[in-house]
PDB file of C-alpha atoms in Angstrom:
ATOM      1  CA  UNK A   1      -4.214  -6.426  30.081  1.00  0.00           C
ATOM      2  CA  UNK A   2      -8.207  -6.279  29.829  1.00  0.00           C
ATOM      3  CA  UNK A   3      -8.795  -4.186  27.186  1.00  0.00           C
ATOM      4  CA  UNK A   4      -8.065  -5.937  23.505  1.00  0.00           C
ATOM      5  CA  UNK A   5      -4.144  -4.326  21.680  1.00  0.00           C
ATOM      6  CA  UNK A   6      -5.107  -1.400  19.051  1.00  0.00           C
ATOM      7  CA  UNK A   7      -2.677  -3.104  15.905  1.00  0.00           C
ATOM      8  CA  UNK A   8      -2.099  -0.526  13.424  1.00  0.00           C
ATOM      9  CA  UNK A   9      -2.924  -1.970  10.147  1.00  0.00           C
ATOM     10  CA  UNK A  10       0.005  -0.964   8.142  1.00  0.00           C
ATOM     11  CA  UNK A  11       0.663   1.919  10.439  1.00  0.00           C
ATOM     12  CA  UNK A  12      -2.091   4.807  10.396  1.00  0.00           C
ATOM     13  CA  UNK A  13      -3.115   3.901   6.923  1.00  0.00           C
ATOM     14  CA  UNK A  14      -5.916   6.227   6.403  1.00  0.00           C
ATOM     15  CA  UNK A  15      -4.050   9.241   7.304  1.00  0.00           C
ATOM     16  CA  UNK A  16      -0.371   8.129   5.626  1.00  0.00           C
ATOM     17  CA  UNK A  17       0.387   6.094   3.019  1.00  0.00           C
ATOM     18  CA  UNK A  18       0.125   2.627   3.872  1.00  0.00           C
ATOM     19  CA  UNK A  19       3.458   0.874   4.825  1.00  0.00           C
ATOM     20  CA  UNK A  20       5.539   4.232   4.742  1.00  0.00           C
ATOM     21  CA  UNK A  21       8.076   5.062   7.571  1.00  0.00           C
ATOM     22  CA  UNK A  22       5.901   8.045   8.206  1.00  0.00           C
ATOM     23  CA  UNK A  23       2.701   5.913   8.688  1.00  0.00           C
ATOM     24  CA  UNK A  24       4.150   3.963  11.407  1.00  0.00           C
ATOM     25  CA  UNK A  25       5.957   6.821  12.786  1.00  0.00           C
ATOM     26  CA  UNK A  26       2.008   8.532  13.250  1.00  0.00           C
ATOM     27  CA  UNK A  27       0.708   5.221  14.914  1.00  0.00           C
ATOM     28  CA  UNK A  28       3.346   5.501  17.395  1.00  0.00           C
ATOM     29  CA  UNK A  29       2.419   9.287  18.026  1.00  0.00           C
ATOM     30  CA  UNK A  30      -1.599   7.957  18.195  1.00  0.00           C
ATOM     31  CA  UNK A  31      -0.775   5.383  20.738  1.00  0.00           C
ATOM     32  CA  UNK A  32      -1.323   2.207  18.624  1.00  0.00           C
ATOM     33  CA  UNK A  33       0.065  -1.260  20.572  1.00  0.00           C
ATOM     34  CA  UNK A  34       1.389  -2.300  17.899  1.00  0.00           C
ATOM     35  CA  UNK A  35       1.968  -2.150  14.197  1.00  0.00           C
ATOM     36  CA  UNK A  36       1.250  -4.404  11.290  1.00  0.00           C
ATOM     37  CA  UNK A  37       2.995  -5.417   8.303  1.00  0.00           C
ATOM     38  CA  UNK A  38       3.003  -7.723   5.495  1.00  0.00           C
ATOM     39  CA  UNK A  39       6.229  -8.235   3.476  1.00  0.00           C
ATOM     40  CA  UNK A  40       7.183  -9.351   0.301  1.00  0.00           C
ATOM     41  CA  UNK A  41      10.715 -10.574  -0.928  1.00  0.00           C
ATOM     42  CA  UNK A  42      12.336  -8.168  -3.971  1.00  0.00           C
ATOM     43  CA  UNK A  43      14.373 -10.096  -6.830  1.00  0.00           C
ATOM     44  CA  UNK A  44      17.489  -9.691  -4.896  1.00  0.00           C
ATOM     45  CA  UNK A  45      16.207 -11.221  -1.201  1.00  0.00           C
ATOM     46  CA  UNK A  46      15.114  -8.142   0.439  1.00  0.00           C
ATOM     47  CA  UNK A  47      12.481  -7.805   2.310  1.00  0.00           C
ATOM     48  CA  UNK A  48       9.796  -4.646   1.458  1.00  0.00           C
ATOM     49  CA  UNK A  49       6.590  -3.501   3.254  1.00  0.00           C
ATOM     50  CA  UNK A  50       4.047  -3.950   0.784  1.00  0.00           C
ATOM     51  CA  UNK A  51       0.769  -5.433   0.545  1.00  0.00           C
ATOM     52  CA  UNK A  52       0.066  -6.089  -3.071  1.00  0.00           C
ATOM     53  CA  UNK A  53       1.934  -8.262  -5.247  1.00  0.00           C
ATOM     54  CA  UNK A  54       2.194  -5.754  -7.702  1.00  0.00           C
ATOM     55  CA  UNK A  55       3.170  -1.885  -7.608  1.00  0.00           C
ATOM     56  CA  UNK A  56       0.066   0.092  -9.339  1.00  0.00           C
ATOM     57  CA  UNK A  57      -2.073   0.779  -6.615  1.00  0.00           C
ATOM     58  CA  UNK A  58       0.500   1.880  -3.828  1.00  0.00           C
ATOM     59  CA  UNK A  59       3.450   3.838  -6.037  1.00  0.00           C
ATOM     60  CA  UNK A  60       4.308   5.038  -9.184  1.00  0.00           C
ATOM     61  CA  UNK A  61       5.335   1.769 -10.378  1.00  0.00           C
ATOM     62  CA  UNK A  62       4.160  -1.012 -12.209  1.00  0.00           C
ATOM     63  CA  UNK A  63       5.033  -4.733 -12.708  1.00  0.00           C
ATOM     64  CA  UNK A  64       5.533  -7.110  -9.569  1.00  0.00           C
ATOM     65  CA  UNK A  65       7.331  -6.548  -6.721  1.00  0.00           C
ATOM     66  CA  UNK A  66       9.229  -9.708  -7.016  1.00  0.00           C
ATOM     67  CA  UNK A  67      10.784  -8.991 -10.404  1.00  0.00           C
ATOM     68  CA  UNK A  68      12.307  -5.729  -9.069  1.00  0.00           C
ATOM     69  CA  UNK A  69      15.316  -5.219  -6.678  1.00  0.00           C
ATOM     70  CA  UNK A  70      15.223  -2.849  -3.173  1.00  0.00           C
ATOM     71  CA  UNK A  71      17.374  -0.326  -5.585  1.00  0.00           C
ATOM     72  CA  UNK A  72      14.693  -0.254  -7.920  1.00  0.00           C
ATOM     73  CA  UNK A  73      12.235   0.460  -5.630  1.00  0.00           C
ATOM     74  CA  UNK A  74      13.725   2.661  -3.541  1.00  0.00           C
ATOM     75  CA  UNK A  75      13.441   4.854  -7.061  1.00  0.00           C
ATOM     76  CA  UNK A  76       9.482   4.898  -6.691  1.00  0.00           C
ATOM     77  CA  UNK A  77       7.475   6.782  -4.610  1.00  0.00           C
ATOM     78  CA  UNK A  78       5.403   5.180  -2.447  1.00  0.00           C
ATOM     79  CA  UNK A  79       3.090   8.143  -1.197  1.00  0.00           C
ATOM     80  CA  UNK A  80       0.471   7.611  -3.480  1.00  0.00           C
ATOM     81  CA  UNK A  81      -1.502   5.392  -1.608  1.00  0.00           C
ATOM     82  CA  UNK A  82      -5.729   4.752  -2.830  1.00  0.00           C
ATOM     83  CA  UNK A  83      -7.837   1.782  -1.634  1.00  0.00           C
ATOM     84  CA  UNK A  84      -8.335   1.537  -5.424  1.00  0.00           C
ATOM     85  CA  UNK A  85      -7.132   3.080  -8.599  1.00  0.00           C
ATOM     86  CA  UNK A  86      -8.734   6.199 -10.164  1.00  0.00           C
ATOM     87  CA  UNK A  87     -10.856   5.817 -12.919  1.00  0.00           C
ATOM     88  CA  UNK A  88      -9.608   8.676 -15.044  1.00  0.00           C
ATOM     89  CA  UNK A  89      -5.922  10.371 -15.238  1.00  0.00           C
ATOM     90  CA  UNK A  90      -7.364  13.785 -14.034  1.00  0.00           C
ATOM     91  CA  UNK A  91      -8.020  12.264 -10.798  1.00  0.00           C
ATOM     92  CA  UNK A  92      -4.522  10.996 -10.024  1.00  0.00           C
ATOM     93  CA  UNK A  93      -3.177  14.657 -10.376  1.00  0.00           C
ATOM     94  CA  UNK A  94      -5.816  16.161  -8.171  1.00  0.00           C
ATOM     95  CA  UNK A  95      -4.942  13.658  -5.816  1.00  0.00           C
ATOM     96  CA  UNK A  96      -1.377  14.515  -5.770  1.00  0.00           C
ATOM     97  CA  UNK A  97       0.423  13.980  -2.576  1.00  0.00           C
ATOM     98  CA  UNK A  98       3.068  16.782  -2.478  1.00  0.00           C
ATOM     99  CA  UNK A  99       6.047  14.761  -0.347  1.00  0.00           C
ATOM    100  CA  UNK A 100       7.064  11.501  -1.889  1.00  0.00           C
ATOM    101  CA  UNK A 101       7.523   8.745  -0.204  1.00  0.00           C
ATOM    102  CA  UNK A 102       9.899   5.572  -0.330  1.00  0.00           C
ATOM    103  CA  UNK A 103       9.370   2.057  -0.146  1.00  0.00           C
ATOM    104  CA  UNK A 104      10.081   0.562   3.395  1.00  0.00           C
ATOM    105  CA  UNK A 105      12.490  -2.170   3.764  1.00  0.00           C
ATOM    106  CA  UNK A 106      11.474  -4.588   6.257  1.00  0.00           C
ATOM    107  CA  UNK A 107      14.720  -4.090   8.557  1.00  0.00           C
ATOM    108  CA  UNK A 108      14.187  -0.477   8.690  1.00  0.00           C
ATOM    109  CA  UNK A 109      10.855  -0.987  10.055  1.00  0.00           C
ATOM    110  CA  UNK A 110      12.246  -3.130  12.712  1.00  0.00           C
ATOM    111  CA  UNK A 111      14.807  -0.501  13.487  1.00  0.00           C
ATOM    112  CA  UNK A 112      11.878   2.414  14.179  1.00  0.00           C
ATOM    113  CA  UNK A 113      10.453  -0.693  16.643  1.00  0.00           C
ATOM    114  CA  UNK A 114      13.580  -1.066  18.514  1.00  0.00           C
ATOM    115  CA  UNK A 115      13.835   2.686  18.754  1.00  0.00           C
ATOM    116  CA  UNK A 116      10.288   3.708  19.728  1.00  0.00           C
ATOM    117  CA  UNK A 117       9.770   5.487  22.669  1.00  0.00           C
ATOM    118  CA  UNK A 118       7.887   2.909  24.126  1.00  0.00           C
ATOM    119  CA  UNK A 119       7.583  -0.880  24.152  1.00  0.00           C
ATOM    120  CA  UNK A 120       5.541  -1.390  20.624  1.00  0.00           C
ATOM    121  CA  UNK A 121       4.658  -4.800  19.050  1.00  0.00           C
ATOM    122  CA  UNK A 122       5.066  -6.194  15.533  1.00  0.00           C
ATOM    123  CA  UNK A 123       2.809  -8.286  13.476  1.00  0.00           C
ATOM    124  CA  UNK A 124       4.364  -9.670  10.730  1.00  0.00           C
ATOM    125  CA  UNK A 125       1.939 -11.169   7.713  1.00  0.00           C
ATOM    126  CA  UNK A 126       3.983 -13.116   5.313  1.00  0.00           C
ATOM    127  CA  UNK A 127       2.234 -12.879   1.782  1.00  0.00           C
ATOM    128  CA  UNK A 128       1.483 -16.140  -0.019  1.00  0.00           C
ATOM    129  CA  UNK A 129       1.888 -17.692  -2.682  1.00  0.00           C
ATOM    130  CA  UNK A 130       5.146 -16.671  -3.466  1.00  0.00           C
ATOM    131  CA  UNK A 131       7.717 -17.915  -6.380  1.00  0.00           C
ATOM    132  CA  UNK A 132      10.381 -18.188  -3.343  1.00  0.00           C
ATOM    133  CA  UNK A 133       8.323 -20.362  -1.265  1.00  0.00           C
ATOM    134  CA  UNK A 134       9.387 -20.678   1.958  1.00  0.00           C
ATOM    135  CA  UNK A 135      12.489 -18.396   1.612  1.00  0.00           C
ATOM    136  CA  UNK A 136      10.310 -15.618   2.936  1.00  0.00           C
ATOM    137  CA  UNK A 137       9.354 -17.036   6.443  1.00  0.00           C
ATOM    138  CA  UNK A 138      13.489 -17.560   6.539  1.00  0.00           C
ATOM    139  CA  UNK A 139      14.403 -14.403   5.637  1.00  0.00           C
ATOM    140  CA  UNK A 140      12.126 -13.093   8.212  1.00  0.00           C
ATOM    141  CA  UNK A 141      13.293 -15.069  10.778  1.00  0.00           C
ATOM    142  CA  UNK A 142      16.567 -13.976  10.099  1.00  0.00           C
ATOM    143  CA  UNK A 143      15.940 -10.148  10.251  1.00  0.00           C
ATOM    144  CA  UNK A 144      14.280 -10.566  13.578  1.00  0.00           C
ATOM    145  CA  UNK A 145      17.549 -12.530  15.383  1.00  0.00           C
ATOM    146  CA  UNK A 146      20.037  -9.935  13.738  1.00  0.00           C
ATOM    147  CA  UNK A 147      17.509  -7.384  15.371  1.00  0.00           C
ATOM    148  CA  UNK A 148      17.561  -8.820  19.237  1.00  0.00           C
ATOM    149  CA  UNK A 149      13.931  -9.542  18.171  1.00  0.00           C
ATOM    150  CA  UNK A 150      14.209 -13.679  17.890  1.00  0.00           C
ATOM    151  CA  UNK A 151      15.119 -15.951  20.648  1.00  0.00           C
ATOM    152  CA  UNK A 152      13.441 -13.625  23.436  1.00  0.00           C
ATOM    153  CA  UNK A 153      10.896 -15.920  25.039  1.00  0.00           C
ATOM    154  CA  UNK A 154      10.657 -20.038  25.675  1.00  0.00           C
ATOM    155  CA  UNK A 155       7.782 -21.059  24.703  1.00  0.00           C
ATOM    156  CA  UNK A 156       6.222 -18.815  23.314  1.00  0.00           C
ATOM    157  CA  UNK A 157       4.215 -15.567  25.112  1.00  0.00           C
ATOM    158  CA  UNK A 158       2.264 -13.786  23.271  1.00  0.00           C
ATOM    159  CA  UNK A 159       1.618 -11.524  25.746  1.00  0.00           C
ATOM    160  CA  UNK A 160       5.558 -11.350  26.363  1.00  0.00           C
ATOM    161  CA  UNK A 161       6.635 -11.456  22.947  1.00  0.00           C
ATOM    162  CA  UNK A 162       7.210  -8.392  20.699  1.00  0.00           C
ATOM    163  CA  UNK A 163       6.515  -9.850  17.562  1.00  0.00           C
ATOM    164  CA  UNK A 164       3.612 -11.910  16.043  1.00  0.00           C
ATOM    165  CA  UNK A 165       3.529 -13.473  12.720  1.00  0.00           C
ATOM    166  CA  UNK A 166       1.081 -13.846  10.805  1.00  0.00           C
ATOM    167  CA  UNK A 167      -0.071 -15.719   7.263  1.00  0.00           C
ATOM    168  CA  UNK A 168      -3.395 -17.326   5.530  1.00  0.00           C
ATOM    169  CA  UNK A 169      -1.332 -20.059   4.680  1.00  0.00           C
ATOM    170  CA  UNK A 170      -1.513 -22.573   7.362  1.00  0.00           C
ATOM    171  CA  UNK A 171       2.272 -24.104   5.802  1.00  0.00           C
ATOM    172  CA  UNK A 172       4.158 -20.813   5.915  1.00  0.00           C
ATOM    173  CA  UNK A 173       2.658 -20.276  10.120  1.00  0.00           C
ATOM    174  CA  UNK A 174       3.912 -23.781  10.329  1.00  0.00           C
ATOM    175  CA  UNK A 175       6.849 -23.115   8.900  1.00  0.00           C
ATOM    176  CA  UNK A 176       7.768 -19.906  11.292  1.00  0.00           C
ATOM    177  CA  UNK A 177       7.408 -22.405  13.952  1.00  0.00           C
ATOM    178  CA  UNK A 178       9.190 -24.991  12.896  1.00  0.00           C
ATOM    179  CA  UNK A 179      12.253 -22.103  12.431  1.00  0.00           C
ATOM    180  CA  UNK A 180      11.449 -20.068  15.875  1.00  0.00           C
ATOM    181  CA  UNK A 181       9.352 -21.947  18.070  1.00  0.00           C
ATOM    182  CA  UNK A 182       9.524 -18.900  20.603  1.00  0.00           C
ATOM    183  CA  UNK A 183       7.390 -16.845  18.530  1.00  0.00           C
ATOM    184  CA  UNK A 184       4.009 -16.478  18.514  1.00  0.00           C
ATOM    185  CA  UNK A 185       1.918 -16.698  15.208  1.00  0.00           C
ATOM    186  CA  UNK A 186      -1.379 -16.454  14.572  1.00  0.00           C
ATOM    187  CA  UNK A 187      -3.519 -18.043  11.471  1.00  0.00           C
ATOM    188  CA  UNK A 188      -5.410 -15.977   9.363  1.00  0.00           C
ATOM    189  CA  UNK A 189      -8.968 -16.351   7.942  1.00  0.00           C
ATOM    190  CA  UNK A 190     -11.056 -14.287   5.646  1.00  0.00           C
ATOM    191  CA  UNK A 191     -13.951 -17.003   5.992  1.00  0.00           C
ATOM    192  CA  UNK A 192     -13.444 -19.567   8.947  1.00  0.00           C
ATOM    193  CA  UNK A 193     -13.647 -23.632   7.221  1.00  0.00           C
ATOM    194  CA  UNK A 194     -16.550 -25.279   8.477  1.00  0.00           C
ATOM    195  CA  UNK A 195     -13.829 -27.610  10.252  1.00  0.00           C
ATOM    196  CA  UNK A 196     -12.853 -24.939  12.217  1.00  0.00           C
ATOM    197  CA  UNK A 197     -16.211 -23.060  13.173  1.00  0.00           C
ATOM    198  CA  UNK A 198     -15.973 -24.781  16.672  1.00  0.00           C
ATOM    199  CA  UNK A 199     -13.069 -22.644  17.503  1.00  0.00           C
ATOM    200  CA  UNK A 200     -10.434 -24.781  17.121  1.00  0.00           C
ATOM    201  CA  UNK A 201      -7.215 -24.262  15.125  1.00  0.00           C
ATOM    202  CA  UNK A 202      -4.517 -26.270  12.908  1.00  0.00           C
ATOM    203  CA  UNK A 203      -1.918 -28.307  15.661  1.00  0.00           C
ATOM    204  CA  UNK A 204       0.611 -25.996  16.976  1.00  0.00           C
ATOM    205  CA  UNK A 205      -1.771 -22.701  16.392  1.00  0.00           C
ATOM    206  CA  UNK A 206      -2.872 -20.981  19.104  1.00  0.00           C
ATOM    207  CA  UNK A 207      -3.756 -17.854  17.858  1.00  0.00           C
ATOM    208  CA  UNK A 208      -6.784 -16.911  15.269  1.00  0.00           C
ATOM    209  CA  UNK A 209      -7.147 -13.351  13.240  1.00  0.00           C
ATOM    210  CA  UNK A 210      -9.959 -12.860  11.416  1.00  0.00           C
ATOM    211  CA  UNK A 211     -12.529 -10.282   9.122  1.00  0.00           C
ATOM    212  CA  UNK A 212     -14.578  -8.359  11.162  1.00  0.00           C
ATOM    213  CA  UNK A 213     -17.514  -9.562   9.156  1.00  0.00           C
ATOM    214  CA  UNK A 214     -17.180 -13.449  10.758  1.00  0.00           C
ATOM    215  CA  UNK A 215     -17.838 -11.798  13.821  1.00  0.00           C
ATOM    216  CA  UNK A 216     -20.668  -9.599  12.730  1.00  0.00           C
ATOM    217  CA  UNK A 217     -22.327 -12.799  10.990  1.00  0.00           C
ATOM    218  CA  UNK A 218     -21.197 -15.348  13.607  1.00  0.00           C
ATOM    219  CA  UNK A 219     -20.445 -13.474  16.753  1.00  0.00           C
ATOM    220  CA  UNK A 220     -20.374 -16.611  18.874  1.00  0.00           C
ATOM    221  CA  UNK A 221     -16.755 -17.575  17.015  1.00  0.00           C
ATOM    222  CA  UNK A 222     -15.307 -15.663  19.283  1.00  0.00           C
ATOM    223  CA  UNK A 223     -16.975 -17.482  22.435  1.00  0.00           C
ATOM    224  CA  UNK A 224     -15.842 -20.486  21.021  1.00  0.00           C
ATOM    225  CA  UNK A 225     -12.507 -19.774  20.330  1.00  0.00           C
ATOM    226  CA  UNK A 226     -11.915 -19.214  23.701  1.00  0.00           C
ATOM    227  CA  UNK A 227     -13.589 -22.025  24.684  1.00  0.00           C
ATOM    228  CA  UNK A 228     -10.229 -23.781  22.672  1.00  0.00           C
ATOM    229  CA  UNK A 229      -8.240 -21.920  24.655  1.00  0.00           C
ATOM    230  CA  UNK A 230      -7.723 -20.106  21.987  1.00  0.00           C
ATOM    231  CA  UNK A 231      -6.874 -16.271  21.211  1.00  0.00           C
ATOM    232  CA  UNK A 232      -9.076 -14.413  18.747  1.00  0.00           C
ATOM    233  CA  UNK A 233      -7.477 -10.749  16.905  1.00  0.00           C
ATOM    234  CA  UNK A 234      -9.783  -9.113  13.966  1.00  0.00           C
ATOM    235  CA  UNK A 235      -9.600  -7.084  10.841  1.00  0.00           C
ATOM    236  CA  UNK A 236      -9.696  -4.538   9.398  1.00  0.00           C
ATOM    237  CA  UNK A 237     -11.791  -2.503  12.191  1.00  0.00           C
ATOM    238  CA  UNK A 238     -12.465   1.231  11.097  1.00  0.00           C
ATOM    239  CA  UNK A 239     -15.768   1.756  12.319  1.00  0.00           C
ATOM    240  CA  UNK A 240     -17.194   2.686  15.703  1.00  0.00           C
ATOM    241  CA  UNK A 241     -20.129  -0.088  15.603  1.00  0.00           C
ATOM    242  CA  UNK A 242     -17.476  -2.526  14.802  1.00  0.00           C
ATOM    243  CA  UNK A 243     -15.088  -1.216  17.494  1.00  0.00           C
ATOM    244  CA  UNK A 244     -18.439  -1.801  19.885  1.00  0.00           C
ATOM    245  CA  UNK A 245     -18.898  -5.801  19.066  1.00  0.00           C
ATOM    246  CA  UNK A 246     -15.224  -6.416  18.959  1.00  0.00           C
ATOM    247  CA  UNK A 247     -15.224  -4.854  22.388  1.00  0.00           C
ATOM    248  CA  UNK A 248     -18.521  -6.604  23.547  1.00  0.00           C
ATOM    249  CA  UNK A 249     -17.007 -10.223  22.235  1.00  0.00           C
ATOM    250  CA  UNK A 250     -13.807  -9.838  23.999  1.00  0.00           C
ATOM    251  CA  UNK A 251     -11.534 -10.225  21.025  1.00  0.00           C
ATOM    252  CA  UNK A 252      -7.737  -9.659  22.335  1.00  0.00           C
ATOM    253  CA  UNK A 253      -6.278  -7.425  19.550  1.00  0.00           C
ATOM    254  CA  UNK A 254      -8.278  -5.063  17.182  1.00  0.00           C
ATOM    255  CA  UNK A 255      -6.293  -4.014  14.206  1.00  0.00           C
ATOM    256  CA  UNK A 256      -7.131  -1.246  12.246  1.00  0.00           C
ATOM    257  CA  UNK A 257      -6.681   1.484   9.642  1.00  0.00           C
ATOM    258  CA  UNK A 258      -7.284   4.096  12.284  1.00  0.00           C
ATOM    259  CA  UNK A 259      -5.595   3.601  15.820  1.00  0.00           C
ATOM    260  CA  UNK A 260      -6.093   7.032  16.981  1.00  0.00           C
ATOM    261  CA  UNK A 261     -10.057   6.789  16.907  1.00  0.00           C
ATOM    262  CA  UNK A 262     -10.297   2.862  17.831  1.00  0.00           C
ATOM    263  CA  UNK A 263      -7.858   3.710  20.904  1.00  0.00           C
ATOM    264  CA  UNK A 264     -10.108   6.533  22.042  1.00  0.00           C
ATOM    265  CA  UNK A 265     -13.259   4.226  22.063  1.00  0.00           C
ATOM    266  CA  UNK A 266     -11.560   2.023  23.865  1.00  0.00           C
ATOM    267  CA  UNK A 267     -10.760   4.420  26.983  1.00  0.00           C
ATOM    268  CA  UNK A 268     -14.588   5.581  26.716  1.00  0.00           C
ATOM    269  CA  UNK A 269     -15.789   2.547  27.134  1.00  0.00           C
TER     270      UNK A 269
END
């Protein structure tokens, strides 16, 4: 395809509540190519679609995710998403959502994918560090076979493939490959290291995703990672200018907080 994927970032996150069944459910409706998540493992080796370590800023919880099990959370309510906590009490009641909301486990995420209406992509960002290590690339890997998603292409196709994962830690992307080789995974930087400004990637990487703010300071990255042979996805893209250069740099996948608006940029263009 010629025009970059629209990924969205924890489903349409600035219109539902970020990792909710109900925010990937809308990025399906929007269009999105695919939909991110990053997962965490609970105290009893499930895996849950959350972003933080801990539960303040995205329920009505608090303490770690890690020190709780799936029945604990599936008490919470996960609706009341913020990009950052309130300063006063007043403001969390005015902000109110009226439906709660539960936590998503990671296997009923991959069901909604198997049962969209359309072929739809999954990128996967394992979170790291983690006091289980490597247990989490394992589980995943595991969830994905018992789902007909593991196993589907030799070598692997990103552009065949229906799932990508993803980490910052260059050991836990190794570590996906080392367990399914088939699957594409892509490594993730916030700032590129100045070893890898030429474009190239750690052995066995083919893949690069990184802050949209690399490419507005150095957009010639992206040049160069293709010159690697390399692919190039960036984050978090939620406004128009930004949608522009990513488009104008040839990036291959654009993930976002907002799929419906980055997708309808894309089709003017």
């Amino acid at each position: 395809m010629d025009r970059p994927w629209v990924v969205a970032h924890r489903g349409s996150s600035s219109e539902v509540a970020e990792h909710t069944a109900r925010a990937y459910e809308k990025a399906i409706e929007q269009g999105a190519d695919a939909v991110e998540c990053d997962v965490r493992l609970t105290r009893d080796g499930h895996l849950v679609c959350v972003h933080d370590p801990t539960l303040s800023r995205t329920s009505d919880g608090r303490g770690r995710v890690s020190e709780r099990t799936l029945g604990e959370l599936q008490n919470l309510d996960f609706s009341g998403w913020r990009t950052e906590l309130p300063e006063a009490a007043d403001d969390l009641i005015a902000d109110a959502p009226v439906e709660a909301l539960p936590v998503l486990a990671f296997d009923d995420l991959l069901d909604l994918v198997v049962s969209a209406p359309r072929p739809l992509r999954l990128f996967v960002e394992t979170k790291h560090p983690t006091r289980f290590g490597g247990l989490v690339e394992e589980q995943v890997v595991a969830s994905l076979a018992q789902h007909g998603l593991h196993g589907l292409h030799e070598p692997a196709d990103p552009l065949r493939s229906p799932i990508t994962v993803m980490s910052f830690a260059t050991t836990a992307v190794r570590r996906v490959h080392s367990l399914a080789p088939n699957l594409p995974t892509v490594q993730l930087y916030a700032t590129v290291p100045p070893l890898r400004r030429d474009g190239t990637l750690p052995r066995g990487i083919d893949i690069v995703g990184v802050d949209m703010d690399v490419l507005r300071r150095h957009p010639a990255y992206v040049r160069r990672v293709h010159r690697q042979g390399n692919r190039c996805y960036v984050w978090t893209v939620d406004d128009p200018a930004d949608v522009e250069l990513a488009l104008v740099l040839g990036v291959e996948g654009i993930i976002t907080n907002r799929p419906a608006m980055v997708r309808d940029l894309i089709e003017a263009a």
